[in-house]
Coordinates of N, CA and C in Angstrom, one line a residue:
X1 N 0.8 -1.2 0.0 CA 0.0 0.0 0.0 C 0.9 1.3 0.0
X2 N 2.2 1.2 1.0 CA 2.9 2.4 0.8 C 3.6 2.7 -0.4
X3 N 4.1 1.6 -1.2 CA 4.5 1.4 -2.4 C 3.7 2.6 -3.1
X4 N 2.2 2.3 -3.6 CA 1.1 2.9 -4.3 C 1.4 3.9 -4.1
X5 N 1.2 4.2 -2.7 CA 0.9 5.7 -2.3 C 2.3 6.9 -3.1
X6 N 3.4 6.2 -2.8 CA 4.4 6.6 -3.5 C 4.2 7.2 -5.0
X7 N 4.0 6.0 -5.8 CA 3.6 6.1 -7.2 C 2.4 6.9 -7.6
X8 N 1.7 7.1 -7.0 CA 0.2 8.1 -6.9 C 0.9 9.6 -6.3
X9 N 2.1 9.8 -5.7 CA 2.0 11.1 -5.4 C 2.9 11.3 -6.2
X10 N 4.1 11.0 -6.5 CA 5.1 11.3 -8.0 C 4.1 11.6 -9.1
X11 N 3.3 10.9 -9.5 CA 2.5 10.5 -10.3 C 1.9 11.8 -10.9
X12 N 1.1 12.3 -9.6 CA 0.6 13.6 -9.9 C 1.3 14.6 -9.7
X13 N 2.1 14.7 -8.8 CA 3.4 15.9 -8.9 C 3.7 15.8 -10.5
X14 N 4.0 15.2 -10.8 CA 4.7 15.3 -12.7 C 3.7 15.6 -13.2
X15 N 2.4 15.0 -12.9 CA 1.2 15.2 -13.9 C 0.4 16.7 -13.7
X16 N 0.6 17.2 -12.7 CA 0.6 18.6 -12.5 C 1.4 19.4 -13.1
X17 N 2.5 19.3 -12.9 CA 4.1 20.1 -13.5 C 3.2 19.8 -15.4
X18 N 2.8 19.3 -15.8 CA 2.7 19.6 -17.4 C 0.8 19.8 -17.6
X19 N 0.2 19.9 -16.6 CA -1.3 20.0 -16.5 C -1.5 21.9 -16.2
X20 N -0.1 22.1 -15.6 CA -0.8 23.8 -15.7 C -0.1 25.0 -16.2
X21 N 0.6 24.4 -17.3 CA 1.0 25.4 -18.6 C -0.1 25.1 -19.5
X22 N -0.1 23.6 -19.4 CA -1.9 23.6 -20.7 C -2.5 23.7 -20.2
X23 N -3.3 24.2 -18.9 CA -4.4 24.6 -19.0 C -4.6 25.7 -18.9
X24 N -3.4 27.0 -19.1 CA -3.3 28.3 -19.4 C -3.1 28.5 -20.8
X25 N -2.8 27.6 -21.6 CA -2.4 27.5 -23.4 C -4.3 26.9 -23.8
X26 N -5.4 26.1 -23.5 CA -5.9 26.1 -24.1 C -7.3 27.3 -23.4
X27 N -6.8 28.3 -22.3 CA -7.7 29.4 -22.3 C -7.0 30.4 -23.5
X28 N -6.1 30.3 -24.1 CA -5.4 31.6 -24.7 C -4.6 32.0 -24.0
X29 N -4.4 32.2 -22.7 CA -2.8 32.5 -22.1 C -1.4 31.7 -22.1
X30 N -0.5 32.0 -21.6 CA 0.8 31.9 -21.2 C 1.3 32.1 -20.4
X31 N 1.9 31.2 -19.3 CA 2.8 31.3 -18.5 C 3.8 31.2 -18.8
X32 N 4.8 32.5 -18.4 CA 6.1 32.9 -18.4 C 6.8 33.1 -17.2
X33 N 8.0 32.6 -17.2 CA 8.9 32.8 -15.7 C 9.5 33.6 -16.0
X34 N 9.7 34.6 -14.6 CA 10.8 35.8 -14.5 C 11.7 35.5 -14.2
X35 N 12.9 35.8 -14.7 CA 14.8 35.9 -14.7 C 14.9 36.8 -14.3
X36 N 14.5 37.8 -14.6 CA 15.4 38.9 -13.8 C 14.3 39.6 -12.8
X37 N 15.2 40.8 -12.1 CA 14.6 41.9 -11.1 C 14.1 43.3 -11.7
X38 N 14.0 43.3 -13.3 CA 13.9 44.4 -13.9 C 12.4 45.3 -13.5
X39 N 11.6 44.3 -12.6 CA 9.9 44.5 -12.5 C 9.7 44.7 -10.9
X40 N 11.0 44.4 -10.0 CA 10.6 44.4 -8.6 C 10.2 45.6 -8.1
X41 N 9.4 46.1 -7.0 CA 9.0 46.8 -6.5 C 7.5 47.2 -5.4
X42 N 7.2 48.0 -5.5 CA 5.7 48.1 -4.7 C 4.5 48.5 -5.3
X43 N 4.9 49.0 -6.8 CA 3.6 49.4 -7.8 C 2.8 48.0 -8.4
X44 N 1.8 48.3 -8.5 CA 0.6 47.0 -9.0 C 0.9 46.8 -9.6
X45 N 1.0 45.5 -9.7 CA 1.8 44.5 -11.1 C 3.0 44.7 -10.9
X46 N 4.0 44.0 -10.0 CA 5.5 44.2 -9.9 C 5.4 42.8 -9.6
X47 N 6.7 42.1 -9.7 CA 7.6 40.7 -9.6 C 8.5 40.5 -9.9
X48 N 8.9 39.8 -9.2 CA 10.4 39.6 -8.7 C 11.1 38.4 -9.6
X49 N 12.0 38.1 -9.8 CA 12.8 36.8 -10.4 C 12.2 35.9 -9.8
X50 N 11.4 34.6 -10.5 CA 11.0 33.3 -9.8 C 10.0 33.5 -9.8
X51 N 9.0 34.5 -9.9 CA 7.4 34.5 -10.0 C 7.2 34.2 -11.4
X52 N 5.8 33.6 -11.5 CA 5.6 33.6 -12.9 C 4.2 34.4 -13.2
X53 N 4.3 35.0 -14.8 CA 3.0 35.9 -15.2 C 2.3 35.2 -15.9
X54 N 1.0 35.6 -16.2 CA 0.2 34.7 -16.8 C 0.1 36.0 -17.9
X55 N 0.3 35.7 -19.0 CA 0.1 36.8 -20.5 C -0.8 36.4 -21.3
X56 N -1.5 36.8 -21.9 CA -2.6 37.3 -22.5 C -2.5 37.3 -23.9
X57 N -2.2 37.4 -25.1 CA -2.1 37.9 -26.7 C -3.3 39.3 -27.1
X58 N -2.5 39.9 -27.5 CA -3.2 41.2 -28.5 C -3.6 41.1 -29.6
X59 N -4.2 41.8 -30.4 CA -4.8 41.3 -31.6 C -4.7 43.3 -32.2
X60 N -4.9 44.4 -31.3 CA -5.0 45.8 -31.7 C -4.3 46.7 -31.0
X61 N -4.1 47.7 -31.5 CA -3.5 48.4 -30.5 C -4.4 49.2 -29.6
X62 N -5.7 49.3 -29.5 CA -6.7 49.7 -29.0 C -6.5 49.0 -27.6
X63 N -6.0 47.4 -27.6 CA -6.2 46.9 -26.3 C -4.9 47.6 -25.4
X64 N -3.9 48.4 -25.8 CA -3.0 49.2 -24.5 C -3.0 49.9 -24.5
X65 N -2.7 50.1 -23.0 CA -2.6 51.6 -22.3 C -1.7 51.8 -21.5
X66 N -1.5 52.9 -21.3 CA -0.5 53.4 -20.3 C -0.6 52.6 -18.7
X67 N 0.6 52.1 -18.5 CA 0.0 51.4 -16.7 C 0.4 50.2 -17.1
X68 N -0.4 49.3 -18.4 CA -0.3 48.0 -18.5 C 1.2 47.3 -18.5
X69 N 1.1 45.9 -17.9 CA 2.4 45.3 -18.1 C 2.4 44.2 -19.3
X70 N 3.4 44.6 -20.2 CA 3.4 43.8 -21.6 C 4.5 43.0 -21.7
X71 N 4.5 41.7 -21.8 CA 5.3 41.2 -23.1 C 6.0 41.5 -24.2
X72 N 7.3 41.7 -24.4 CA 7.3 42.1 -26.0 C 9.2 41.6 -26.4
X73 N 9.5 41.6 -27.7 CA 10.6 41.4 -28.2 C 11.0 42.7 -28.4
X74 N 12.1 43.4 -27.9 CA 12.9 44.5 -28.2 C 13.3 44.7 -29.7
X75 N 13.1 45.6 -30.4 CA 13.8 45.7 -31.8 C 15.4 45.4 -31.3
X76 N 16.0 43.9 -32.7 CA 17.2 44.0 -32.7 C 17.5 42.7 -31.5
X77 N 16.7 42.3 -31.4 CA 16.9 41.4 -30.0 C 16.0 40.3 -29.7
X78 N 15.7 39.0 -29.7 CA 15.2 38.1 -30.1 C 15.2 37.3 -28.2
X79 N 14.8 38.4 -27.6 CA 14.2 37.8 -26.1 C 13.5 38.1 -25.5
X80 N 12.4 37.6 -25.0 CA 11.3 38.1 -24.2 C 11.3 38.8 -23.5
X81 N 10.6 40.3 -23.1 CA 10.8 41.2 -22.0 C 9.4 41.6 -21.7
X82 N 9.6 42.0 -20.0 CA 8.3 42.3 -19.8 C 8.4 43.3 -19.0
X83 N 8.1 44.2 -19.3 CA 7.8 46.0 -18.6 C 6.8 46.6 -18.7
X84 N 6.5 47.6 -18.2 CA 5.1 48.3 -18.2 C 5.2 49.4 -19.2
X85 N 4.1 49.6 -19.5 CA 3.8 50.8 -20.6 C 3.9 52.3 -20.2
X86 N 4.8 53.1 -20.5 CA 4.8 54.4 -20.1 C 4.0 55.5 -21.0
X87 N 4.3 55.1 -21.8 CA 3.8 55.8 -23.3 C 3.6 55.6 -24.8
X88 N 2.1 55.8 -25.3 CA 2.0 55.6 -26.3 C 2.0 56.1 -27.6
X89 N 2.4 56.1 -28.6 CA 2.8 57.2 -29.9 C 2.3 56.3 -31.1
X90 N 2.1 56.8 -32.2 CA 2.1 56.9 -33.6 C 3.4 57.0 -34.3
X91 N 4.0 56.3 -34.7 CA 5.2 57.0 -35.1 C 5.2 57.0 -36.4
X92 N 6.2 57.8 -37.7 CA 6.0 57.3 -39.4 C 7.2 56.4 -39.2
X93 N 6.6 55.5 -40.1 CA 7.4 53.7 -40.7 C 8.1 54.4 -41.4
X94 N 9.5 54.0 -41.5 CA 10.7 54.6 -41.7 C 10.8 53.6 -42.7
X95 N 11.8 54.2 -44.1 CA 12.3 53.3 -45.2 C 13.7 54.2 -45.4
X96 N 14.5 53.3 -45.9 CA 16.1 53.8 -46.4 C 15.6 54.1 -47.7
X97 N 16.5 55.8 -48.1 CA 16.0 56.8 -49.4 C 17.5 55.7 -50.2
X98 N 17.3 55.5 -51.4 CA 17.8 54.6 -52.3 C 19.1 55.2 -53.0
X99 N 18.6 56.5 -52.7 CA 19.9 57.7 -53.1 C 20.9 58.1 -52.3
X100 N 20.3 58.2 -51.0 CA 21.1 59.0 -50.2 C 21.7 58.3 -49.2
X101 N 20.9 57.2 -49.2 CA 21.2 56.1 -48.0 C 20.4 56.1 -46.4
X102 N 19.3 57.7 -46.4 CA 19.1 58.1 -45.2 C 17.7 57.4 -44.8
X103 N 17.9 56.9 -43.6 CA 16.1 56.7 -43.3 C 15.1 57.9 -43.5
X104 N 13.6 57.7 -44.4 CA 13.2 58.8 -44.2 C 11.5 58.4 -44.2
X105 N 10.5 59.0 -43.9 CA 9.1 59.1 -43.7 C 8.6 58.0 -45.2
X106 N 7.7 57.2 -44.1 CA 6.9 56.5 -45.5 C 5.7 57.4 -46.2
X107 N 5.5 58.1 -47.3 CA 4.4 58.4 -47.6 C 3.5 57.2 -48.3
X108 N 2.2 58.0 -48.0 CA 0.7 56.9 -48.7 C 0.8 57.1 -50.1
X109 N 0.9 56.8 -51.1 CA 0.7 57.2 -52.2 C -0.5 58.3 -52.9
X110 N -1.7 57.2 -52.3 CA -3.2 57.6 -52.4 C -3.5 58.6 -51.8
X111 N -3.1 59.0 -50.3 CA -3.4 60.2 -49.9 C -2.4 61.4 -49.6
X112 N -0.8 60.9 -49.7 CA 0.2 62.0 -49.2 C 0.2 62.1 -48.2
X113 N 0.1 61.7 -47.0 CA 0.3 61.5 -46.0 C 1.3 60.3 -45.3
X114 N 2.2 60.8 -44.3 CA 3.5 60.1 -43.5 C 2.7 58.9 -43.0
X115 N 2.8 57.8 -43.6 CA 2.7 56.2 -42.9 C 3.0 56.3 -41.4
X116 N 2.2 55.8 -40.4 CA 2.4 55.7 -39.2 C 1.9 54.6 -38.3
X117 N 2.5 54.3 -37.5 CA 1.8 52.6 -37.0 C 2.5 52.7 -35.7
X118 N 1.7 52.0 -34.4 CA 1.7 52.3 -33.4 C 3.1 51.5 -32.7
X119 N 3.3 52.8 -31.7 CA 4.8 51.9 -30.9 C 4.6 52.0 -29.3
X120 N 5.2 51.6 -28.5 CA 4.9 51.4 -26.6 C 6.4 52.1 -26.4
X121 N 6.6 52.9 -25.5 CA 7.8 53.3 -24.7 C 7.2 52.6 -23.3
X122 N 8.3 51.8 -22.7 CA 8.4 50.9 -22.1 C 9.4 51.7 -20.5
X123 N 9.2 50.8 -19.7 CA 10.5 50.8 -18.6 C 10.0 49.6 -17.7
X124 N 11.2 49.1 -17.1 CA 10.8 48.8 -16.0 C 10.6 49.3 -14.4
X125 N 9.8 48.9 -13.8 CA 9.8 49.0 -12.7 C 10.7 49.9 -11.7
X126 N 11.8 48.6 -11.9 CA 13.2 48.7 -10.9 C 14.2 49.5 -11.4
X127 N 13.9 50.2 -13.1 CA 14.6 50.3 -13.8 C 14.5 52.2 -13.8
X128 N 15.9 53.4 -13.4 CA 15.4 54.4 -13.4 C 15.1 55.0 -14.4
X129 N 15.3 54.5 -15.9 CA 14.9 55.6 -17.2 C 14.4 54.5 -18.0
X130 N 13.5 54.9 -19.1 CA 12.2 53.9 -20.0 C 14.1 53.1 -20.7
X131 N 13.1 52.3 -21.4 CA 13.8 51.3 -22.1 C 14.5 52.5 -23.5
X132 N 15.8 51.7 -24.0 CA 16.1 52.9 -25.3 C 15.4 52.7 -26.4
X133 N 14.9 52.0 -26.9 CA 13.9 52.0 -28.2 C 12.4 51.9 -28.2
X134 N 11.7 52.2 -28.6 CA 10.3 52.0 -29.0 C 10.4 50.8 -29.6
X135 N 8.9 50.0 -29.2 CA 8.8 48.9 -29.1 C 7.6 49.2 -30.7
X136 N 7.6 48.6 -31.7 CA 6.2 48.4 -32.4 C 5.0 47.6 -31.9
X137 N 3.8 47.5 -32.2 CA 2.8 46.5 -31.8 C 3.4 45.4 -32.6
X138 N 3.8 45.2 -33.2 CA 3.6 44.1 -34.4 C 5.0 42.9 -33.0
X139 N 5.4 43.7 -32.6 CA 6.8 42.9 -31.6 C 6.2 42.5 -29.9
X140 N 4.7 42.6 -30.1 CA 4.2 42.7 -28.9 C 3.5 42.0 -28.8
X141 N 4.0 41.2 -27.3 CA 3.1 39.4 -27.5 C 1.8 39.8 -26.6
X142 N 2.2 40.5 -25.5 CA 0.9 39.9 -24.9 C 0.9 41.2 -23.6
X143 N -0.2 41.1 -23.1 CA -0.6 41.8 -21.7 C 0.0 40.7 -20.7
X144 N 0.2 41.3 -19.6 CA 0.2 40.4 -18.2 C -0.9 41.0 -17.3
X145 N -1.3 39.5 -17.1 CA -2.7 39.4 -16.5 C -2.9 39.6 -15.3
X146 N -1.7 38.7 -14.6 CA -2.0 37.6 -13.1 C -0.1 37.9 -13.2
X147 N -0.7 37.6 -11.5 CA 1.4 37.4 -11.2 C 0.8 36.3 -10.0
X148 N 1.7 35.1 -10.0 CA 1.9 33.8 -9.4 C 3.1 33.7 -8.8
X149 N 3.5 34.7 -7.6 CA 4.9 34.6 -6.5 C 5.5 33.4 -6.4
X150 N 6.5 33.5 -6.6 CA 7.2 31.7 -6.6 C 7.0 30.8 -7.6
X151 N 6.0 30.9 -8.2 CA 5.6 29.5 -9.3 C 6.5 29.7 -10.2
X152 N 7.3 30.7 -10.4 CA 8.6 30.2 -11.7 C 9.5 29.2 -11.0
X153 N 10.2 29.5 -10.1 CA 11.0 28.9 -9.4 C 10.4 27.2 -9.6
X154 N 9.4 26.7 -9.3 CA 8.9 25.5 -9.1 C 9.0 25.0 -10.6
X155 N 8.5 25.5 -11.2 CA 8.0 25.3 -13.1 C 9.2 25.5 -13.8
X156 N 10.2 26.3 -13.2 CA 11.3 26.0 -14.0 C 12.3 24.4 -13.8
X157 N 12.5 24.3 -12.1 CA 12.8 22.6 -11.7 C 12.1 21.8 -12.5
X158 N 10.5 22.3 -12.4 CA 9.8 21.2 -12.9 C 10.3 20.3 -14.2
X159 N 10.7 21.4 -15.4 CA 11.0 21.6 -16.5 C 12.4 21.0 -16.8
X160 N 13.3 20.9 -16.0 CA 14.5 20.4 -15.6 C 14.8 19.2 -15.8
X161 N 16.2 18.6 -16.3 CA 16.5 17.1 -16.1 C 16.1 16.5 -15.0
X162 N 16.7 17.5 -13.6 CA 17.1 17.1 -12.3 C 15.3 17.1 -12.0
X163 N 15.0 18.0 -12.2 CA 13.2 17.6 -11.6 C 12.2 16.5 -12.0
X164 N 12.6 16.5 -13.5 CA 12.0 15.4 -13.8 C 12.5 13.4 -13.5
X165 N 13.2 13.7 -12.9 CA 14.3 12.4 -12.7 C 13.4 12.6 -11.0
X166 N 13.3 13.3 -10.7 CA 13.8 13.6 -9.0 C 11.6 12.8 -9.1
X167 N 11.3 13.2 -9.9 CA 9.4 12.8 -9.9 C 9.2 11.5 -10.6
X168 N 10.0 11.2 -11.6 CA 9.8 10.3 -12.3 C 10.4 8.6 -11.9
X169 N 11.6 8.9 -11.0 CA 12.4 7.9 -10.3 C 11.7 6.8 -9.2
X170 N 11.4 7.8 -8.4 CA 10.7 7.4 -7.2 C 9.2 6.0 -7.8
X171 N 8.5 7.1 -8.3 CA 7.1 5.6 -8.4 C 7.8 4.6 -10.1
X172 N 9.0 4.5 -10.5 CA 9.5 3.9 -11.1 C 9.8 2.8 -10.8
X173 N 10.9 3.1 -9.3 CA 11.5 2.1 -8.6 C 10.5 1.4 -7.9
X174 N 9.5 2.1 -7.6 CA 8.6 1.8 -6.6 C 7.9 0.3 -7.1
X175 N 7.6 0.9 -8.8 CA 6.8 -0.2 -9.4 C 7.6 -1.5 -10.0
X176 N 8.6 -1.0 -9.7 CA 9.5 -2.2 -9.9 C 9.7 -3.2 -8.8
X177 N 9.8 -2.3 -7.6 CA 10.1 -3.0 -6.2 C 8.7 -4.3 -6.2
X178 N 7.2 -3.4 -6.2 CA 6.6 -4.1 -6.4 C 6.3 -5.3 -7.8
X179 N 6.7 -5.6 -8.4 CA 7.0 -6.2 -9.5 C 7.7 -7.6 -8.5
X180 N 9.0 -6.8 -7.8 CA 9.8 -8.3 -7.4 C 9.0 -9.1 -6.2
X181 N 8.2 -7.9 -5.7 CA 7.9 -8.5 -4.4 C 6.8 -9.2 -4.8
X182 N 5.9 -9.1 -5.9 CA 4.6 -10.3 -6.9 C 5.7 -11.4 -6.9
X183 N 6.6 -11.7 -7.6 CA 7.5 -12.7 -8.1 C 7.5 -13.5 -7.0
X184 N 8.6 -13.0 -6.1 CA 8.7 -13.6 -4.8 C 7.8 -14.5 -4.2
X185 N 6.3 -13.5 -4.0 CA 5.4 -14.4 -3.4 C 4.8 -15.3 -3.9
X186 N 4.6 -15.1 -5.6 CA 4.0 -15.8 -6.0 C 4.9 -17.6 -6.2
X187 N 6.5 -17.7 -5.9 CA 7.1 -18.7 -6.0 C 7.1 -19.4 -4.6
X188 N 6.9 -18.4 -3.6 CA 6.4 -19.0 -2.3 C 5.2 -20.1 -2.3
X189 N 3.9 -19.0 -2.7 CA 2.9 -20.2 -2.5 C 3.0 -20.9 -3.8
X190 N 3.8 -21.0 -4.9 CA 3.5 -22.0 -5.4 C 3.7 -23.3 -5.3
X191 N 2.5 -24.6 -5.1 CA 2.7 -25.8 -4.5 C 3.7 -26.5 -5.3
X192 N 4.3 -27.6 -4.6 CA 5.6 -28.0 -5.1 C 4.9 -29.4 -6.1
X193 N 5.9 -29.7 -7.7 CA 4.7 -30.9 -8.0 C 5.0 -31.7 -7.8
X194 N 3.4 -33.2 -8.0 CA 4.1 -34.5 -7.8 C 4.7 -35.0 -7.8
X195 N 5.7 -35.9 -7.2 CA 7.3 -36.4 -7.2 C 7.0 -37.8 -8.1
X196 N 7.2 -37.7 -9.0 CA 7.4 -39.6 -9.5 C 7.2 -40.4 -8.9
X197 N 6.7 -41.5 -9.4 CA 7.1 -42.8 -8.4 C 7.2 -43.8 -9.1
X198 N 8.5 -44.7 -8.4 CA 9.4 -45.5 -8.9 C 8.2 -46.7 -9.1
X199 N 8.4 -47.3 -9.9 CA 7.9 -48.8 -10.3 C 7.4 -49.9 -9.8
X200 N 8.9 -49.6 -8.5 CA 8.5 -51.0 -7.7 C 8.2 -50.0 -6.3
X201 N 7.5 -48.6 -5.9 CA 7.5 -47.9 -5.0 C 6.1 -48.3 -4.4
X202 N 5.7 -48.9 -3.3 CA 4.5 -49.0 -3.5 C 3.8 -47.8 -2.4
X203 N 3.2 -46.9 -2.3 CA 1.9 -45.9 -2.0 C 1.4 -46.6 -0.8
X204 N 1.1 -45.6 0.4 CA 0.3 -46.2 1.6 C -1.1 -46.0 1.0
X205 N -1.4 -45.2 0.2 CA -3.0 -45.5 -0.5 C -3.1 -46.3 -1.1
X206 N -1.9 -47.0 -1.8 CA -2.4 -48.3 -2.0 C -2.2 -49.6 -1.3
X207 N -1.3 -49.1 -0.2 CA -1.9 -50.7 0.6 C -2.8 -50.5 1.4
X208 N -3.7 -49.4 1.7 CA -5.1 -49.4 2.2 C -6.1 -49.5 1.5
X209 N -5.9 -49.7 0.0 CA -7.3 -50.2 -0.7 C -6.6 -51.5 -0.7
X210 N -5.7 -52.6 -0.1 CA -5.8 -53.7 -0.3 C -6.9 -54.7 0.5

């Protein structure tokens, strides 16, 4: 019985550790773990390294505002970052002039007017001046929803060689232990069989039917 018990609680420890990223992926969120301290502090929506966020996806730029904490990829940089929104702008989409080499204002053709598409000035928290670039929407994954103290720390082990070995080991051996201990017993009660009997051997049951 304590065997089981074993195997039933690894069991769901592991089966939890991959039960609550997907049940945040088939609402439409994501959970993401913090690495850094870039968000710590005492303003709403702050977290520390080791907590994890629950993020959200955008579809407009209608859905941010100033205050919100977003997800996004930094132009030039291909890693997840998550800061709060300081300010919002229009800016014109820039193209390199073919002649001169210089970045300059997209015009519309149709109307003559500077092409413009929305960007986030960013900072963090812990951080004393905004981030150096404007962020585009198009580089912007998501709102943060929810903050979960500690659950990175856990979900990152989880995620781990060492965590998964450390859950998966235990009701392994467990079910192997019991495996040997079936064998064992089962060679115990097994009755031992008939012994031969020699030719000229004669049987006390048979000299009482004489």
């Amino acid at each position: 019985m304590t065997l089981w018990t074993v195997v039933a609680m690894f069991a769901l420890t592991y089966a939890t550790s991959l039960a609550v990223p997907l049940w945040f992926q088939v609402h439409g969120q994501r959970l993401l773990i913090v690495t850094s301290g870039s968000m710590s502090g005492t303003g709403a929506g702050g977290f520390d390294a080791g907590d994890a966020v629950v993020m959200r996806q955008i579809t407009d730029a209608s859905q941010l505002k100033v205050g919100q904490v977003v997800s996004f990829v930094p132009p030039g940089s291909d890693h997840l970052v998550t800061h709060r929104i300081v300010s919002l702008h229009q800016l014109p989409v820039m193209q390199q002039d073919p002649t001169t080499g210089r970045m300059i204002d997209t015009v519309d053709p149709a109307t003559g007017k500077t092409l413009k598409k929305p960007y986030i000035i960013t900072q963090g928290d812990a951080n004393s001046a905004p981030d150096p670039d404007a962020t585009p929407l198009t580089r912007v994954r998501g709102v943060v929803l929810h903050v979960y103290h500690e659950w990175g720390w856990v979900l990152q082990w989880a995620r781990s060689a060492d965590g998964r070995l450390v859950m998966l080991a235990p009701p392994l051996l467990a079910l192997i232990a019991m495996e040997v201990l079936s064998l064992v017993d089962a060679r115990r009660i097994r009755p031992e069989p008939p012994r031969e009997r020699h030719p000229n051997e004669v049987a006390v049951d048979d000299l009482l039917l004489d």
